[in-house]
Amino acid sequence: MPANKKLLVLPGDGIGPEVMGEVRRIIDWMAHRRAVSFDIEEGLVGGAAIDATGSPCPDATLDAARRVDAVLFGSVGGPKWDSLPFEQRPELGILRLRKELGLFANLRPAIVMEALADASALRAELVKGLDIMIVRESTGGIYFGEPRGIHMDAQGKRVGIDTEVYSEDEIARVARVAFDLARGRRNKVTSVEKANVMQSGRLWRAVVGEVHKAEYADVELENMYADNCAMQLASRPKQFDVILGSNLFGDVLSDLAAALTGSLGMLPSATLGAVQPSGKRHALYEPIHGSAPDIAGKGVANPCAQMLSLAMLLRISFGMEEDAKLIETAIERVLNSGFRTADIMQPGRARVGTSVMGEAIVRELEKLAA
Ligand code: IPM
Ligand code: MG
């Protein structure tokens, strides 16, 4: 018997633990009905980790993340920790994991499910069938560049500094991820930067062009300024297939793309490292929504994004396409049947809480697998 796959579960803060609880239902169901089990460890991250250990990403969590085959992450942050010094904030939990595990490619799909086409901020015909993949660089750029900080100038006035810095290798490796993905989709990459004002943007455009010419000439490449991309996303989103951008532009544009789908509560993401010589590839999966402290603990959060993050994990890290598809189909069917959590509530549908949604999805899985 091959060894069980190892999974690290990090529920984190806010609605993280609630929605992760529903994912556990699916994992239990898989053990019973699909005869697949995982070795699951649970760890601390974010505010929960600060409370227990003083650090938003304790070494024990980092060590466990290095050991396992994949990490399933919930969300971090909340008002309770807002007044902590900058260096101790819960958000550093996810940033440290990305950096230390070398998770440089953040894949953020923005997909509009049939049942939710009229929940978008845009007219339904503009977003029906929308399927965009944003590839965001996630270990470099202004998130980590030096120098950074707030210091005093000669006049005793404060100056805030962040540095956008990208090496050509950092750009090339994330560009390859985007081109590879495009080949399995509609074969188009839109690379975004501000080459008109930023030096790092000039290099970005040049390097993406070189990688394209040398290795991916079969893929369509379009270069677009990031501000124009925001405008195009909000007016004609279906022109895009894969959007490639820096850490900061990817962060902003992925929130915009997510809003087009009608609910942040529906979107998963994957953050991948390089394939190592052993064949192992570090990977972390998390919903795009944050910890949503305003609704935490009320039993009303939408568990779908966390469940779809598990589906993405099964597909990408474990090659379990069939199981991933089962989860996605079950969710789609429950939505089609009219169940809605508050975030995606529409007139004439049945408003349900987190656990009723979770139970319904497992019941649907049961039917699909029968
Ligand atoms: C995201 C979030 C994070 C980021 C925060 C929580 C640090 O906004 O994953 O998009 O800015 O990367
Ligand atoms: Mg963000």
mmCIF file of N, CA, C and O in Angstrom, residues 301-335:
data_model
loop_
_atom_site.group_PDB
_atom_site.id
_atom_site.type_symbol
_atom_site.label_atom_id
_atom_site.label_comp_id
_atom_site.label_asym_id
_atom_site.label_seq_id
_atom_site.Cartn_x
_atom_site.Cartn_y
_atom_site.Cartn_z
ATOM 1 N N ALA A 301 -21.353 31.779 7.198
ATOM 2 C CA ALA A 301 -20.337 31.899 6.133
ATOM 3 C C ALA A 301 -20.538 30.838 5.057
ATOM 4 O O ALA A 301 -21.042 29.749 5.315
ATOM 5 N N ASN A 302 -20.121 31.193 3.850
ATOM 6 C CA ASN A 302 -20.217 30.280 2.709
ATOM 7 C C ASN A 302 -19.010 29.331 2.707
ATOM 8 O O ASN A 302 -17.874 29.781 2.579
ATOM 9 N N PRO A 303 -19.238 28.024 2.845
ATOM 10 C CA PRO A 303 -18.098 27.101 2.899
ATOM 11 C C PRO A 303 -17.576 26.699 1.523
ATOM 12 O O PRO A 303 -16.595 25.948 1.419
ATOM 13 N N CYS A 304 -18.211 27.185 0.444
ATOM 14 C CA CYS A 304 -17.881 26.669 -0.899
ATOM 15 C C CYS A 304 -16.438 26.951 -1.316
ATOM 16 O O CYS A 304 -15.768 26.089 -1.887
ATOM 17 N N ALA A 305 -15.930 28.167 -1.057
ATOM 18 C CA ALA A 305 -14.571 28.488 -1.508
ATOM 19 C C ALA A 305 -13.537 27.582 -0.828
ATOM 20 O O ALA A 305 -12.563 27.158 -1.444
ATOM 21 N N GLN A 306 -13.787 27.296 0.458
ATOM 22 C CA GLN A 306 -12.843 26.412 1.156
ATOM 23 C C GLN A 306 -12.932 24.991 0.594
ATOM 24 O O GLN A 306 -11.928 24.312 0.426
ATOM 25 N N MET A 307 -14.153 24.566 0.269
ATOM 26 C CA MET A 307 -14.324 23.230 -0.321
ATOM 27 C C MET A 307 -13.707 23.165 -1.714
ATOM 28 O O MET A 307 -13.092 22.173 -2.091
ATOM 29 N N LEU A 308 -13.888 24.253 -2.482
ATOM 30 C CA LEU A 308 -13.305 24.280 -3.830
ATOM 31 C C LEU A 308 -11.776 24.360 -3.752
ATOM 32 O O LEU A 308 -11.083 23.919 -4.672
ATOM 33 N N SER A 309 -11.262 24.903 -2.644
ATOM 34 C CA SER A 309 -9.806 24.894 -2.448
ATOM 35 C C SER A 309 -9.323 23.454 -2.244
ATOM 36 O O SER A 309 -8.255 23.073 -2.729
ATOM 37 N N LEU A 310 -10.117 22.667 -1.531
ATOM 38 C CA LEU A 310 -9.773 21.246 -1.393
ATOM 39 C C LEU A 310 -9.795 20.560 -2.767
ATOM 40 O O LEU A 310 -8.899 19.778 -3.101
ATOM 41 N N ALA A 311 -10.802 20.894 -3.574
ATOM 42 C CA ALA A 311 -10.887 20.286 -4.914
ATOM 43 C C ALA A 311 -9.639 20.636 -5.737
ATOM 44 O O ALA A 311 -9.053 19.779 -6.410
ATOM 45 N N MET A 312 -9.222 21.892 -5.657
ATOM 46 C CA MET A 312 -8.025 22.329 -6.383
ATOM 47 C C MET A 312 -6.792 21.571 -5.890
ATOM 48 O O MET A 312 -5.928 21.182 -6.672
ATOM 49 N N LEU A 313 -6.731 21.383 -4.584
ATOM 50 C CA LEU A 313 -5.613 20.635 -3.980
ATOM 51 C C LEU A 313 -5.585 19.203 -4.504
ATOM 52 O O LEU A 313 -4.533 18.695 -4.908
ATOM 53 N N LEU A 314 -6.753 18.575 -4.517
ATOM 54 C CA LEU A 314 -6.812 17.180 -4.981
ATOM 55 C C LEU A 314 -6.357 17.095 -6.432
ATOM 56 O O LEU A 314 -5.602 16.205 -6.820
ATOM 57 N N ARG A 315 -6.800 18.055 -7.239
ATOM 58 C CA ARG A 315 -6.469 18.031 -8.666
ATOM 59 C C ARG A 315 -4.983 18.322 -8.901
ATOM 60 O O ARG A 315 -4.295 17.553 -9.583
ATOM 61 N N ILE A 316 -4.477 19.408 -8.326
ATOM 62 C CA ILE A 316 -3.117 19.853 -8.665
ATOM 63 C C ILE A 316 -2.050 19.080 -7.898
ATOM 64 O O ILE A 316 -1.076 18.620 -8.479
ATOM 65 N N SER A 317 -2.233 18.919 -6.592
ATOM 66 C CA SER A 317 -1.162 18.276 -5.815
ATOM 67 C C SER A 317 -1.241 16.756 -5.876
ATOM 68 O O SER A 317 -0.218 16.087 -5.863
ATOM 69 N N PHE A 318 -2.462 16.209 -5.929
ATOM 70 C CA PHE A 318 -2.587 14.754 -5.822
ATOM 71 C C PHE A 318 -3.051 14.084 -7.113
ATOM 72 O O PHE A 318 -3.220 12.866 -7.164
ATOM 73 N N GLY A 319 -3.302 14.862 -8.163
ATOM 74 C CA GLY A 319 -3.740 14.264 -9.428
ATOM 75 C C GLY A 319 -5.078 13.541 -9.331
ATOM 76 O O GLY A 319 -5.377 12.665 -10.149
ATOM 77 N N MET A 320 -5.906 13.917 -8.340
ATOM 78 C CA MET A 320 -7.191 13.218 -8.142
ATOM 79 C C MET A 320 -8.316 13.967 -8.852
ATOM 80 O O MET A 320 -9.223 14.517 -8.228
ATOM 81 N N GLU A 321 -8.257 13.981 -10.169
ATOM 82 C CA GLU A 321 -9.206 14.727 -10.985
ATOM 83 C C GLU A 321 -10.655 14.315 -10.699
ATOM 84 O O GLU A 321 -11.552 15.151 -10.579
ATOM 85 N N GLU A 322 -10.891 13.010 -10.608
ATOM 86 C CA GLU A 322 -12.265 12.530 -10.438
ATOM 87 C C GLU A 322 -12.882 13.042 -9.130
ATOM 88 O O GLU A 322 -14.033 13.483 -9.113
ATOM 89 N N ASP A 323 -12.090 12.981 -8.060
ATOM 90 C CA ASP A 323 -12.613 13.452 -6.770
ATOM 91 C C ASP A 323 -12.818 14.972 -6.781
ATOM 92 O O ASP A 323 -13.791 15.474 -6.228
ATOM 93 N N ALA A 324 -11.893 15.684 -7.421
ATOM 94 C CA ALA A 324 -12.028 17.139 -7.519
ATOM 95 C C ALA A 324 -13.332 17.486 -8.243
ATOM 96 O O ALA A 324 -14.114 18.337 -7.811
ATOM 97 N N LYS A 325 -13.563 16.814 -9.338
ATOM 98 C CA LYS A 325 -14.757 17.051 -10.158
ATOM 99 C C LYS A 325 -16.035 16.740 -9.370
ATOM 100 O O LYS A 325 -17.032 17.461 -9.473
ATOM 101 N N LEU A 326 -15.988 15.646 -8.591
ATOM 102 C CA LEU A 326 -17.157 15.289 -7.770
ATOM 103 C C LEU A 326 -17.542 16.440 -6.835
ATOM 104 O O LEU A 326 -18.718 16.797 -6.729
ATOM 105 N N ILE A 327 -16.540 17.007 -6.182
ATOM 106 C CA ILE A 327 -16.810 18.098 -5.238
ATOM 107 C C ILE A 327 -17.379 19.302 -5.983
ATOM 108 O O ILE A 327 -18.378 19.906 -5.564
ATOM 109 N N GLU A 328 -16.774 19.647 -7.117
ATOM 110 C CA GLU A 328 -17.244 20.805 -7.882
ATOM 111 C C GLU A 328 -18.673 20.594 -8.394
ATOM 112 O O GLU A 328 -19.515 21.498 -8.346
ATOM 113 N N THR A 329 -18.941 19.391 -8.856
ATOM 114 C CA THR A 329 -20.285 19.099 -9.368
ATOM 115 C C THR A 329 -21.319 19.128 -8.246
ATOM 116 O O THR A 329 -22.425 19.654 -8.416
ATOM 117 N N ALA A 330 -20.943 18.569 -7.097
ATOM 118 C CA ALA A 330 -21.880 18.551 -5.962
ATOM 119 C C ALA A 330 -22.243 19.983 -5.570
ATOM 120 O O ALA A 330 -23.418 20.296 -5.332
ATOM 121 N N ILE A 331 -21.246 20.865 -5.534
ATOM 122 C CA ILE A 331 -21.503 22.257 -5.154
ATOM 123 C C ILE A 331 -22.421 22.919 -6.188
ATOM 124 O O ILE A 331 -23.400 23.594 -5.845
ATOM 125 N N GLU A 332 -22.116 22.695 -7.448
ATOM 126 C CA GLU A 332 -22.918 23.287 -8.509
ATOM 127 C C GLU A 332 -24.383 22.825 -8.410
ATOM 128 O O GLU A 332 -25.312 23.616 -8.551
ATOM 129 N N ARG A 333 -24.561 21.534 -8.138
ATOM 130 C CA ARG A 333 -25.938 21.010 -8.046
ATOM 131 C C ARG A 333 -26.698 21.580 -6.865
ATOM 132 O O ARG A 333 -27.896 21.852 -6.953
ATOM 133 N N VAL A 334 -25.990 21.755 -5.737
ATOM 134 C CA VAL A 334 -26.665 22.328 -4.568
ATOM 135 C C VAL A 334 -27.072 23.779 -4.858
ATOM 136 O O VAL A 334 -28.156 24.216 -4.478
ATOM 137 N N LEU A 335 -26.226 24.500 -5.574
ATOM 138 C CA LEU A 335 -26.596 25.866 -5.967
ATOM 139 C C LEU A 335 -27.789 25.835 -6.919
ATOM 140 O O LEU A 335 -28.725 26.626 -6.788
#
